[in-house]
C-alpha positions as a printed NumPy array, in Angstrom:
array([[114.361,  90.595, 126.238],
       [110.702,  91.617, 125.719],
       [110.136,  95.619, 123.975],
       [110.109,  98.696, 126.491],
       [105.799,  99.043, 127.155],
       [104.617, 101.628, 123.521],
       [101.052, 102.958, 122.617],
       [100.212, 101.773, 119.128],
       [ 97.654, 102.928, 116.59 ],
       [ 96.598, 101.828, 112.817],
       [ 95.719, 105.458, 111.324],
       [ 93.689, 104.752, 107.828],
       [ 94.88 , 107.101, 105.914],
       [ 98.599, 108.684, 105.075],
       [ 97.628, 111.676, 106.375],
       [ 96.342, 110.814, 110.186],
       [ 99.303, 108.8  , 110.024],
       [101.784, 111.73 , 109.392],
       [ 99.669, 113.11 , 112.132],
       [100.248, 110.481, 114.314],
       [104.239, 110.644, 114.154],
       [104.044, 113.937, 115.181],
       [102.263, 113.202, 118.475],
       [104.001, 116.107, 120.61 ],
       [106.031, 115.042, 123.448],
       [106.1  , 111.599, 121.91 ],
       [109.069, 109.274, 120.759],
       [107.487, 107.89 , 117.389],
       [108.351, 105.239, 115.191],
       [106.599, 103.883, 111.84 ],
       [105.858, 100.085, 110.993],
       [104.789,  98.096, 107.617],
       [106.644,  95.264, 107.634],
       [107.9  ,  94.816, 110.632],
       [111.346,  93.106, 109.93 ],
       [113.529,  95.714, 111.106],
       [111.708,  97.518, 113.946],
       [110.193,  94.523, 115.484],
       [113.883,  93.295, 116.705],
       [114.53 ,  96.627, 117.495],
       [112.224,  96.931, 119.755],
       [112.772,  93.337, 121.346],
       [116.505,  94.538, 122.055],
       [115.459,  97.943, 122.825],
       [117.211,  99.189, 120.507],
       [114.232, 101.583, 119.746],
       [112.075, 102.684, 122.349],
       [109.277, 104.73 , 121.001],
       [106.309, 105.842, 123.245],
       [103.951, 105.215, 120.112],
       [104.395, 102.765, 117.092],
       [102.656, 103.912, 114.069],
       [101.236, 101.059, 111.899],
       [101.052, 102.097, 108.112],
       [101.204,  98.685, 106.818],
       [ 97.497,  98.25 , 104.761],
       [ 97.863, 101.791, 103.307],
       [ 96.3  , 101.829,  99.888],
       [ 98.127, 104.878,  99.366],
       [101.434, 103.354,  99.556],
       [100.502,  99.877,  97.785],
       [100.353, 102.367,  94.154],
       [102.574, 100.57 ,  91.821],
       [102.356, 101.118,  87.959],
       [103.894, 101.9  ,  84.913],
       [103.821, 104.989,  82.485],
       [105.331, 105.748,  79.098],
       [108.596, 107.26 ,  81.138],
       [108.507, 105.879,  84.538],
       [107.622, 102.754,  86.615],
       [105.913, 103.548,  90.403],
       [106.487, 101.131,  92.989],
       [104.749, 101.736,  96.078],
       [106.236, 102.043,  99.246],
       [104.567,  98.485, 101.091],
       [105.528,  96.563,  98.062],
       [107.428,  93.769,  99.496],
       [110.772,  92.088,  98.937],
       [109.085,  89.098,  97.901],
       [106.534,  90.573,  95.419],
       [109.475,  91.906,  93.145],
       [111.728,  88.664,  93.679],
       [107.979,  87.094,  92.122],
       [107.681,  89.844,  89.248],
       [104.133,  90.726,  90.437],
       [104.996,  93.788,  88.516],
       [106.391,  95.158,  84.793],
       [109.871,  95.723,  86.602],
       [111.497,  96.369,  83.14 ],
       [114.836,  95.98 ,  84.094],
       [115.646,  93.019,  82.376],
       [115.357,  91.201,  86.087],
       [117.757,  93.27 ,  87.694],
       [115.426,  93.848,  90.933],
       [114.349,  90.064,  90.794],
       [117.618,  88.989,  91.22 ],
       [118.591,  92.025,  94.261],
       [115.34 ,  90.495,  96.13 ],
       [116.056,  87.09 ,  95.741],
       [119.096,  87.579,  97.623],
       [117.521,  89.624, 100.962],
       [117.787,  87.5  , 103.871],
       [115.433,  84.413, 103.672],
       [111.81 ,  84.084, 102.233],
       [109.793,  84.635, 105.257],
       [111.647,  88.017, 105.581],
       [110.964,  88.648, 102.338],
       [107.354,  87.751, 102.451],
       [107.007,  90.652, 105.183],
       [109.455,  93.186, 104.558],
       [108.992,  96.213, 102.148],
       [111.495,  97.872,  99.727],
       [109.969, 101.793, 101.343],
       [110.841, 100.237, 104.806],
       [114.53 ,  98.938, 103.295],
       [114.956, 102.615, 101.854],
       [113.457, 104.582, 105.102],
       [116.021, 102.346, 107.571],
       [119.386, 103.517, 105.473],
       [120.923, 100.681, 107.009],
       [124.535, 100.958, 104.648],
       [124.713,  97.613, 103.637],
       [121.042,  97.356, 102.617],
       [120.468,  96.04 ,  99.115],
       [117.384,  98.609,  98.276],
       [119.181, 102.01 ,  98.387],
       [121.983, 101.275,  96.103],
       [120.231,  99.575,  93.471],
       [117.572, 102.505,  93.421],
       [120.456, 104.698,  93.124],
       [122.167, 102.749,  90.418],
       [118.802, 103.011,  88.391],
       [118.481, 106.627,  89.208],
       [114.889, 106.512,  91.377],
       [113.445, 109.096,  92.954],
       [111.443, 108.722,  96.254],
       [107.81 , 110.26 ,  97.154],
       [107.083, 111.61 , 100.405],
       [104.389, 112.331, 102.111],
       [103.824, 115.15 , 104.8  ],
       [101.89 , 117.481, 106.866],
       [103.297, 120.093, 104.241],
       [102.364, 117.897, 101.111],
       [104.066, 115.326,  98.656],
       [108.035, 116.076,  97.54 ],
       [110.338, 113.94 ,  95.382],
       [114.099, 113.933,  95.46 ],
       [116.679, 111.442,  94.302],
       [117.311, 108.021,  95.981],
       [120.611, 109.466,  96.123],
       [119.831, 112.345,  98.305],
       [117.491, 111.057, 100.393],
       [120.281, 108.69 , 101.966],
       [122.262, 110.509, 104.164],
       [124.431, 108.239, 106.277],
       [124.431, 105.289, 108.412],
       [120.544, 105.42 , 109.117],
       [119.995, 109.388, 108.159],
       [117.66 , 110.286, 105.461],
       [116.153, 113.378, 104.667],
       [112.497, 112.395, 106.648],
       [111.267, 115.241, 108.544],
       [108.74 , 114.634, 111.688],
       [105.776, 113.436, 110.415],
       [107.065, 112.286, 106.536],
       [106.331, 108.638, 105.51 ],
       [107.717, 107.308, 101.948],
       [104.956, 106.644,  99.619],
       [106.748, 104.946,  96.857],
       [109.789, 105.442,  94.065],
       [109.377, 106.486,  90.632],
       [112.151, 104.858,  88.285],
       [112.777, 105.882,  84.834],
       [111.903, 103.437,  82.115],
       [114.991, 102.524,  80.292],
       [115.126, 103.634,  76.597],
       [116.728, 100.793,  75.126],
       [117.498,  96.847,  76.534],
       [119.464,  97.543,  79.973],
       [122.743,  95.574,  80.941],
       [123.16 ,  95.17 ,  84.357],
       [126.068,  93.067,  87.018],
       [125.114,  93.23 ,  90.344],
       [127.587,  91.39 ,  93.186],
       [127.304,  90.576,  96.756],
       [129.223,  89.115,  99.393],
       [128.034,  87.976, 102.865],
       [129.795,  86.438, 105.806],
       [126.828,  84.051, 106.078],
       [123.442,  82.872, 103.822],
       [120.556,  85.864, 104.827],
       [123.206,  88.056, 106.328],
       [123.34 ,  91.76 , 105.396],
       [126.05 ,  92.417, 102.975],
       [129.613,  93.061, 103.837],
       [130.292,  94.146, 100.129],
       [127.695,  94.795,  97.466],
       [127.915,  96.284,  93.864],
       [125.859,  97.762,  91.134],
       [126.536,  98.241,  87.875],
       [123.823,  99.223,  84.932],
       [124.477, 100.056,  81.048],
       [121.396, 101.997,  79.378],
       [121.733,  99.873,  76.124],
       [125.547,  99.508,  74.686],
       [127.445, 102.522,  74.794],
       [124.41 , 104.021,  76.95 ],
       [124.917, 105.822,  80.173],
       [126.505, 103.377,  82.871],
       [126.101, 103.606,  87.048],
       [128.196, 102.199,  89.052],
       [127.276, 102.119,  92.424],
       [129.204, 100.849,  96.171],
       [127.125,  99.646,  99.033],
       [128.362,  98.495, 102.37 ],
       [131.659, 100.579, 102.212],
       [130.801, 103.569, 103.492],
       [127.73 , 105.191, 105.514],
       [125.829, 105.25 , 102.552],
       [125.798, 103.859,  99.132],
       [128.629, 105.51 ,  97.049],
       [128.562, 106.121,  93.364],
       [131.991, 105.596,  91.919],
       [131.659, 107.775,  88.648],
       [135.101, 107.403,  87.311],
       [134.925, 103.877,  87.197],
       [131.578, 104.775,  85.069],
       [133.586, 107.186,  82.652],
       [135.725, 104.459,  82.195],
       [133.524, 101.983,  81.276],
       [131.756, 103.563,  78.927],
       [134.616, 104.512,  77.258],
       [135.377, 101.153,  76.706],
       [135.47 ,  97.919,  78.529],
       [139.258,  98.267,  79.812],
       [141.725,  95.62 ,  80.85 ],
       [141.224,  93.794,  83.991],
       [144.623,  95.501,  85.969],
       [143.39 ,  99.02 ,  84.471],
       [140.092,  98.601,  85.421],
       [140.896,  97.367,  89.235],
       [143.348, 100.55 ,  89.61 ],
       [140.396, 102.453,  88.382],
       [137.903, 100.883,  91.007],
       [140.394, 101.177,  94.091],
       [140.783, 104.898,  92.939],
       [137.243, 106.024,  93.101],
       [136.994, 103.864,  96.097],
       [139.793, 105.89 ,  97.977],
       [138.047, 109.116,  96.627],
       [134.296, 108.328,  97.777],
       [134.278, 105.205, 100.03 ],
       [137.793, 104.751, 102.158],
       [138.949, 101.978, 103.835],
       [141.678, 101.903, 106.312],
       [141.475,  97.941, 106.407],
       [143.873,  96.377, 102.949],
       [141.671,  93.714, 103.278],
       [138.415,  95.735, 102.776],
       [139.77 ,  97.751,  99.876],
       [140.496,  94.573,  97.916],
       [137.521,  92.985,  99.168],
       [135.31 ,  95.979,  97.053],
       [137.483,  96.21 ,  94.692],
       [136.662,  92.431,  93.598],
       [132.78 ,  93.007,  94.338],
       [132.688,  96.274,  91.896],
       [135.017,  94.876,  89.258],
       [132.619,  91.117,  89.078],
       [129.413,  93.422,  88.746],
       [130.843,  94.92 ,  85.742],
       [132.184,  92.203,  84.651],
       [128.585,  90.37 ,  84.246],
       [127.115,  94.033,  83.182],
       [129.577,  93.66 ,  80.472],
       [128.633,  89.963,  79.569],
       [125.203,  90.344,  78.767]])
């Protein structure tokens, strides 16, 4: 199937792109990358009337690092952090979550704002952001905001965007001390989206700990008492399993047995390695 006919037009700057989305009486849709829309569009999935290309944006290619925070811009690919074209500071932690998206030539094209902007729930972008406690930037006709990773996902592909807002990039703390991190995924098949994936991250021993659920829920689910727990000291396996299937009953349930063991394992091996380093 070939895409629905669409207007397109490469704005060259943020702001005539923001513009541009809010074309009145226009379905419009935003592109960088590419590796989500574009098969979109050949299913017709989406139908837009214009596409919007802000790939080539030097406003969302910013990435940096300051005393507190590191900025990573919003067109940085999945490929460039699997590379460490950047002080990532997380002991490898986001090296490791891009090495495992899909296959290289996906990750050559697609970008981590792009990841973040689609909310698809078993993405592996929005719940590591939200297990490092990122915030995103925004950009607007009414100016530049910042919230948490973990309110900006909504749902199942709902974010806070308004008409017109395009994601410039994500500011993530800088750890104070050595991080420890486990991160586990499981797919059905190599470059397949996830049908379980875990995060787990220890500022430093006996620092603060995330732990965070993706593909469980509509969006990426922080299971806090199975946090508390941890950081109260490593418990035994059995404990620590009735702990995860708790805080997945409270904030990600399953009707399907199968599923809730399925997480269950996923959470408890990302600990597990968190724990190990």
């Amino acid at each position: 199937m070939k895409p629905a006919p669409f207007d397109y037009v490469k704005p060259a700057t943020v702001a005539d792109a923001s513009a541009a989305l809010c074309t009145e009486g226009a379905e419009t849709a935003a592109i960088a990358g590419g590796q989500s829309l574009l098969p979109m569009l050949a299913l017709r999935a989406a139908q837009p009337d214009l596409v919007v290309d802000i790939g080539g944006l030097d406003e969302l290619e910013e990435t940096g690092t300051t005393a507190d925070a590191i900025r990573i811009g919003a067109l940085t690919t999945h490929a460039a952090i699997e590379d460490g074209k950047f002080d990532e500071a997380f002991g490898g932690m986001m090296q490791q979550v891009a090495a495992k998206i899909s296959y290289r030539a996906v990750r050559n094209h697609g970008t981590i704002g792009g990841s973040v902007a689609l909310a698809d729930p078993a993405a592996d972008w929005p719940g590591c952001l939200m297990a490092l406690g990122a915030t995103v930037r925004i950009s607007g006709r009414a100016g530049v905001r910042s919230e948490p990773v973990e309110d900006f996902v909504q749902g199942a592909y709902a974010t806070t965007l308004a008409s017109g807002e395009i994601i410039l990039g994500f500011d993530l703390p800088r750890p104070d001390a050595r991080m420890r991190w486990g991160v586990c995924k499981v797919v059905r098949k190599s470059g397949a989206f996830a049908s379980s994936l875990a995060f787990a991250v220890e500022q430093g021993r006996g620092g603060p700990v995330s732990v965070v659920l993706a593909a469980a829920a509509p969006r990426p689910r922080a299971l806090p008492a199975v946090a508390q727990r941890v950081r109260a000291g490593m418990p035994s396996e059995s404990d620590l399993r009735a702990a995860i299937a708790a805080d997945i009953a409270a904030h990600a349930p399953q009707d399907d047995p199968y599923l809730v063991r399925l997480h269950v394992s996923t959470v408890l091996r990302a600990v597990q390695e968190m724990h190990a380093r």
